[in-house]
Every structure is written in C-alpha cells, then in structure tokens.
Amino acid sequence: MRSKTLYQNIQRLLPTFEAAARLESFTLAGEEVGLSQSSVSKQIMQLESRLGQPLFVRAHKQISLTPGGDRLLRVYSAASSQIIDTLEDLIQDRSRQQIVLSTSTANATFMLLPRVAEVRECFGGGEIFVVTADPQGIEPTGQVDLIFTFGEPDFPGLTLRPLFSDIMTPVCSPDFLKKNGPLLKVTDLQNCELLYMQAQHPSWVGWRQWLREFSLEPPKNQRTMGFNNYYNLIQACLAGQGVALGYLRVLGELLEAGRLVTPLPEFLQTEDKYHIAWPSHRPPDFPIQRFEEWLTRRYGGPIKGFSLSGD
C-alpha cells in the first residue's frame, strides 16, 4: 500500500516536472500549469526527494537536466505521446458512427461478405460491424442496431420489415453429380447421401418436409450426415459429401460460379421470408432504405442458373 501511495504522489508531480524540463524555466512552467514559480520549485524538490536524486542543475536564472532528469523526461514524453494517441482514437471512435449488423453465419458468409463494398455503400460508407449468431442471426445483447434474418424472429421488442421468400431445391457439387448422377427425378435422391441441418427453428425446412411436398418420405435406411450450422453443411456439400437442401438466395454466388448445381427442377418456395429488424425502443438513426433496396435487388429477383418455371 505504501508503494502505491508513493507512486501516486510521484505521478501527481510529473506534469510540473515535464513543463519545467521542456521550457527550461520554473517561471514559464508555472505559467503553463497555473502555479507560482515558488510552487513549481517546491513540487520539483518534492519529486527529487521522493526519487532520492536531483533532476535539475540549478544555476543563476537557468536550469538544466541531470542525467536522471533527462532519462525521466524521455520516458515521460514517450508515455504521454501514447496517451495522446489513444485519446484521439477514443474521440474518433465516439464521433464515428458504427453500425452493428447481426445476421446468421450463412447469411454473412454467402450473402454479405462477398459484397462488402456494396453493403458499406448502403450506409454511406460508414463502419459496419457484423455480428453472427445462429440459427436466426439475432444477437440478443441489446447492442445491435440492425438485424438481417430469415423467418419471423422469436425475440420480442423488434420492429420487422419483411423482404422476400426463398427457393429450396436440392444442390450438390458438380463432382458429386458426375460421380453419383444423373439425378433426373426426385426419387433419385433415395440413392444419394443427404446432408441435413438439425432443425433449430420452426422456419427451417428439412428433407422430410421438402420431400412430402412431392408425396415422398425419406427412406428409413438412407445414409445421412447432419449439422447444426448451415455454413458447415454447405462446406460439406461443396466438398462432394452429398446433396443438401439449398436456399438458393443464400447460395446464389456459389451457383453463379458453378461451384454448386441444382440437378432437379422441383423446388419449394418458403412460406417464411427474410426480414430486416431493429429494436423497437431504439429505431435506427441511419437510413435503412438503401440496404433494404439493395437486398431486394440483389437477392429478391430471378436466380441465375435456376428457372422457377421448370423450363
């Protein structure tokens, strides 16, 4: 405790020391820190007493630093410079608007990150901090400004704006199709390993629900591999491990690049839609219309490489 008190007393005297050393005058230092010349001299003597050595050589109307004083000045000046830089950063952080956007890992990876520049322009080039949370993409910390999610959120206290539904159809890698195809009809899926995601929310459509739309049931002894994260599921699909149910608006970039293909014309349009949402008690203080329009234009229209008419 005594050492802590000693250091605190020394720290209190350092600004006066720095001014006197820089200006080479107790009088000028007093004018800068708001003390009399005698008070500055007294504080310097207190500092020297606590350090056990002189910091200044005193001559007639002139002072200069001792080796110890010079060493202390250099260290104190470097530390002060770092403090000033940090303060400037903190002030800039406070003045710079940061928008915290929450979404699922899959939405962030496949929809937003490939087009970071476009997303940033939706908010006037401001700083975007993306938070991922699965399964719905809603980070419930209260620090989120905007949410991009599929399905109507379970969380209370959110204002919702619906966007567009999705299209679900089987997807696989070209290599998988080459080795295990062709897949010409839905019943051909019975001979494939089906990759599935564990249902974590009512909005999620699984293989059983999708197949029932075409009057089929998954075979009981069919090989399957499950995941609790859609991103990991798609990574396995890209690696040729099986067939996944593809949310085509999420996977549009992969389809367009030819990394995934849709072997069957059958599809299911989801009842649930994508939404943007925000805390009702804290409406966005930034425009969201451009982001909404960008999402609709980029992902809400026709899907390249897939025909909804089946042609």
XYZ file of C-alpha atoms in Angstrom:
311
model
C 0.000 0.000 0.000
C 2.874 2.375 0.830
C 4.453 1.821 -2.610
C 1.156 2.518 -4.361
C 0.725 5.770 -2.446
C 4.321 6.755 -3.231
C 3.842 6.221 -6.963
C 0.566 8.137 -6.921
C 2.290 11.102 -5.272
C 5.070 10.961 -7.852
C 2.603 10.805 -10.766
C 0.907 13.946 -9.425
C 4.185 15.863 -9.709
C 5.222 14.682 -13.184
C 3.269 17.230 -15.298
C 5.011 20.079 -13.473
C 8.378 18.387 -13.982
C 7.719 17.874 -17.711
C 6.762 21.538 -18.214
C 9.858 22.778 -16.338
C 12.170 20.404 -18.238
C 10.680 21.272 -21.637
C 10.629 25.035 -21.053
C 13.896 25.084 -19.044
C 12.290 27.509 -16.611
C 10.348 27.181 -13.364
C 8.674 30.530 -14.065
C 7.427 29.571 -17.547
C 6.393 26.150 -16.266
C 4.325 27.819 -13.548
C 2.548 29.984 -16.118
C 1.690 26.866 -18.152
C 0.400 24.701 -15.293
C -1.181 27.524 -13.313
C 1.247 27.672 -10.397
C 3.609 30.279 -8.994
C 7.356 29.970 -9.569
C 7.852 29.085 -5.901
C 5.153 26.361 -6.065
C 6.836 24.821 -9.103
C 10.183 24.867 -7.309
C 8.579 23.248 -4.269
C 6.985 20.448 -6.336
C 10.261 19.736 -8.114
C 12.026 19.482 -4.755
C 9.310 17.089 -3.511
C 9.775 14.925 -6.618
C 13.566 14.894 -6.197
C 13.162 13.979 -2.545
C 10.880 11.034 -3.367
C 13.244 9.811 -6.113
C 16.327 10.313 -3.973
C 18.299 12.242 -6.597
C 18.420 15.663 -8.252
C 16.628 16.161 -11.567
C 17.875 19.678 -12.349
C 21.161 21.529 -12.153
C 20.288 24.956 -10.849
C 22.400 27.919 -11.977
C 21.746 31.655 -11.856
C 18.375 32.154 -13.613
C 18.951 28.935 -15.512
C 18.173 25.248 -15.041
C 19.264 22.150 -16.917
C 18.519 18.451 -16.586
C 20.741 15.987 -14.803
C 21.245 12.569 -16.474
C 18.466 11.210 -14.256
C 16.184 14.101 -15.161
C 16.878 13.621 -18.861
C 16.041 9.926 -18.596
C 12.781 10.650 -16.776
C 11.784 13.288 -19.353
C 12.353 10.955 -22.300
C 10.289 8.160 -20.735
C 7.510 10.516 -19.628
C 7.333 12.177 -23.069
C 7.029 8.794 -24.816
C 4.261 7.692 -22.458
C 2.429 11.000 -22.889
C 2.571 10.624 -26.660
C 0.965 7.185 -26.428
C -1.738 8.539 -24.142
C -2.500 11.361 -26.577
C -2.734 8.902 -29.482
C -5.136 6.719 -27.500
C -7.287 9.694 -26.537
C -7.511 10.758 -30.175
C -8.553 7.236 -31.163
C -11.233 7.184 -28.462
C -12.589 10.554 -29.547
C -12.687 9.404 -33.164
C -14.447 6.183 -32.150
C -17.081 8.209 -30.368
C -17.622 10.559 -33.294
C -17.531 7.844 -35.976
C -20.852 6.085 -36.431
C -20.525 2.320 -36.178
C -23.500 0.247 -37.283
C -23.745 -3.175 -35.632
C -25.429 -5.591 -38.032
C -26.495 -9.003 -36.770
C -27.139 -11.968 -39.061
C -26.565 -15.717 -39.326
C -23.189 -17.197 -40.208
C -24.553 -18.406 -43.557
C -26.084 -15.036 -44.464
C -22.878 -13.247 -43.552
C -20.621 -15.685 -45.427
C -22.631 -16.225 -48.590
C -24.630 -13.007 -48.998
C -22.897 -10.066 -47.304
C -19.150 -10.760 -47.214
C -18.767 -11.342 -50.977
C -20.125 -7.812 -51.486
C -18.692 -5.855 -48.576
C -18.173 -2.685 -50.621
C -21.814 -2.679 -51.734
C -23.055 -3.232 -48.182
C -20.883 -0.406 -46.886
C -22.221 1.973 -49.532
C -25.762 1.226 -48.367
C -24.847 3.048 -45.162
C -22.942 5.919 -46.719
C -19.556 4.250 -46.383
C -19.767 4.143 -42.578
C -18.213 1.457 -40.408
C -20.164 -1.812 -40.330
C -19.555 -4.299 -37.528
C -21.054 -7.682 -38.425
C -22.103 -9.973 -35.574
C -23.056 -13.556 -36.399
C -25.485 -15.601 -34.341
C -27.170 -18.869 -35.257
C -29.662 -20.098 -36.101
C -31.696 -16.955 -36.816
C -28.933 -14.404 -36.859
C -30.226 -12.431 -33.895
C -27.660 -11.395 -31.298
C -29.745 -10.612 -28.172
C -27.222 -8.375 -26.415
C -29.115 -5.147 -26.963
C -26.102 -3.596 -28.691
C -27.316 -4.493 -32.195
C -28.583 -1.713 -34.467
C -29.946 -3.769 -37.359
C -30.778 -7.436 -37.979
C -30.953 -9.382 -41.242
C -32.682 -12.687 -40.647
C -34.721 -15.441 -42.257
C -38.054 -16.200 -40.653
C -40.041 -14.077 -38.268
C -37.873 -13.578 -35.170
C -38.906 -15.148 -31.878
C -37.375 -12.310 -29.903
C -39.819 -9.727 -28.552
C -39.372 -5.994 -28.887
C -38.334 -5.959 -32.536
C -39.781 -3.953 -35.390
C -39.900 -6.115 -38.535
C -39.844 -5.323 -42.204
C -40.429 -8.370 -44.465
C -38.454 -8.654 -47.689
C -38.776 -11.792 -49.836
C -39.164 -15.564 -49.554
C -36.581 -18.149 -50.615
C -36.491 -21.057 -53.057
C -35.475 -24.503 -51.813
C -34.227 -27.269 -54.060
C -31.504 -29.920 -53.808
C -27.941 -28.756 -54.548
C -24.673 -30.604 -54.915
C -21.201 -30.081 -56.288
C -20.515 -30.776 -59.989
C -18.068 -33.532 -58.977
C -20.685 -35.246 -56.824
C -23.205 -35.136 -59.664
C -20.640 -36.532 -62.077
C -19.849 -39.442 -59.761
C -23.380 -40.157 -58.486
C -25.682 -38.826 -61.199
C -27.587 -38.237 -63.157
C -30.395 -37.035 -60.888
C -33.421 -36.735 -63.143
C -36.315 -37.057 -60.704
C -36.948 -36.623 -57.004
C -36.930 -40.377 -56.347
C -33.292 -40.470 -57.492
C -32.411 -38.761 -54.211
C -33.065 -42.073 -52.471
C -29.731 -43.313 -53.774
C -27.766 -40.279 -52.515
C -26.347 -39.334 -49.161
C -28.482 -36.479 -47.896
C -26.864 -33.719 -45.856
C -29.235 -32.135 -43.398
C -29.290 -29.423 -40.790
C -30.710 -30.100 -37.361
C -33.972 -28.181 -37.017
C -33.380 -25.268 -34.644
C -36.299 -23.038 -35.538
C -39.810 -23.521 -36.999
C -38.783 -21.560 -40.101
C -36.284 -24.262 -41.050
C -37.423 -26.629 -43.818
C -35.846 -30.071 -43.677
C -35.720 -33.012 -46.060
C -38.847 -34.650 -44.648
C -40.976 -31.551 -45.186
C -39.492 -30.897 -48.628
C -39.997 -34.475 -49.847
C -43.552 -34.585 -48.558
C -44.371 -31.730 -50.896
C -43.737 -34.279 -53.657
C -45.566 -37.144 -51.897
C -42.375 -38.885 -50.778
C -40.881 -39.947 -47.462
C -37.161 -40.234 -46.740
C -36.101 -43.902 -46.818
C -35.519 -45.184 -43.294
C -32.112 -46.710 -44.021
C -30.783 -43.903 -46.213
C -27.284 -42.598 -45.426
C -27.381 -39.081 -43.979
C -24.989 -36.621 -42.347
C -26.263 -33.903 -40.013
C -25.043 -30.457 -38.992
C -26.185 -27.751 -36.610
C -24.882 -24.945 -38.806
C -25.879 -24.222 -42.404
C -22.427 -22.880 -43.285
C -20.794 -26.187 -42.316
C -23.460 -28.118 -44.181
C -22.718 -26.209 -47.392
C -18.985 -26.689 -46.922
C -19.571 -30.457 -46.822
C -21.740 -30.146 -49.918
C -19.020 -28.210 -51.752
C -16.575 -30.957 -50.804
C -18.761 -33.510 -52.601
C -20.013 -35.268 -49.473
C -23.666 -35.403 -50.527
C -26.793 -33.484 -51.520
C -28.068 -30.574 -49.432
C -31.294 -28.632 -49.442
C -30.262 -25.358 -50.942
C -31.641 -21.961 -50.007
C -30.968 -20.532 -53.441
C -30.982 -16.865 -52.458
C -28.275 -17.613 -49.923
C -26.284 -19.717 -52.371
C -26.639 -17.526 -55.450
C -22.933 -16.662 -55.605
C -21.953 -20.343 -55.489
C -24.491 -21.262 -58.161
C -23.368 -18.444 -60.427
C -19.732 -19.503 -60.020
C -20.611 -23.103 -60.859
C -19.417 -24.452 -57.524
C -22.910 -25.784 -56.806
C -25.548 -27.048 -59.221
C -29.287 -27.707 -58.991
C -29.832 -31.120 -60.632
C -33.627 -31.198 -60.272
C -36.307 -28.759 -61.475
C -38.514 -29.373 -58.429
C -38.487 -26.620 -55.827
C -40.366 -25.362 -52.809
C -40.998 -21.688 -52.150
C -40.753 -20.953 -48.447
C -43.664 -19.538 -46.523
C -41.250 -17.600 -44.313
C -39.441 -14.545 -45.581
C -36.227 -12.700 -44.942
C -36.577 -9.666 -42.718
C -34.666 -6.687 -41.566
C -35.438 -5.783 -37.985
C -34.328 -3.461 -35.219
C -35.059 -2.870 -31.516
C -38.411 -1.100 -31.258
C -37.220 1.098 -28.402
C -34.197 2.243 -30.400
C -35.095 2.876 -34.048
C -32.122 3.261 -36.416
C -30.717 6.791 -36.540
C -29.355 5.994 -40.002
C -31.201 5.362 -43.280
C -32.074 1.694 -43.936
C -33.924 2.125 -47.219
C -30.809 1.682 -49.362
C -29.898 -1.545 -47.571
C -33.452 -2.826 -47.976
C -33.482 -1.936 -51.665
C -30.046 -3.485 -52.189
C -31.081 -6.778 -50.584
C -34.266 -6.908 -52.662
C -32.491 -6.044 -55.893
C -29.517 -8.341 -55.321
C -31.263 -11.370 -53.821
C -35.006 -10.968 -54.249
C -35.203 -11.280 -58.039
C -34.576 -14.096 -60.541
C -31.932 -16.647 -59.546
C -29.245 -17.123 -62.157
C -28.952 -20.718 -63.311
C -32.359 -21.790 -61.963
C -35.737 -21.453 -63.631
C -38.828 -21.254 -61.461
C -40.958 -22.271 -64.426
C -39.090 -25.567 -64.798
C -38.159 -24.752 -68.401
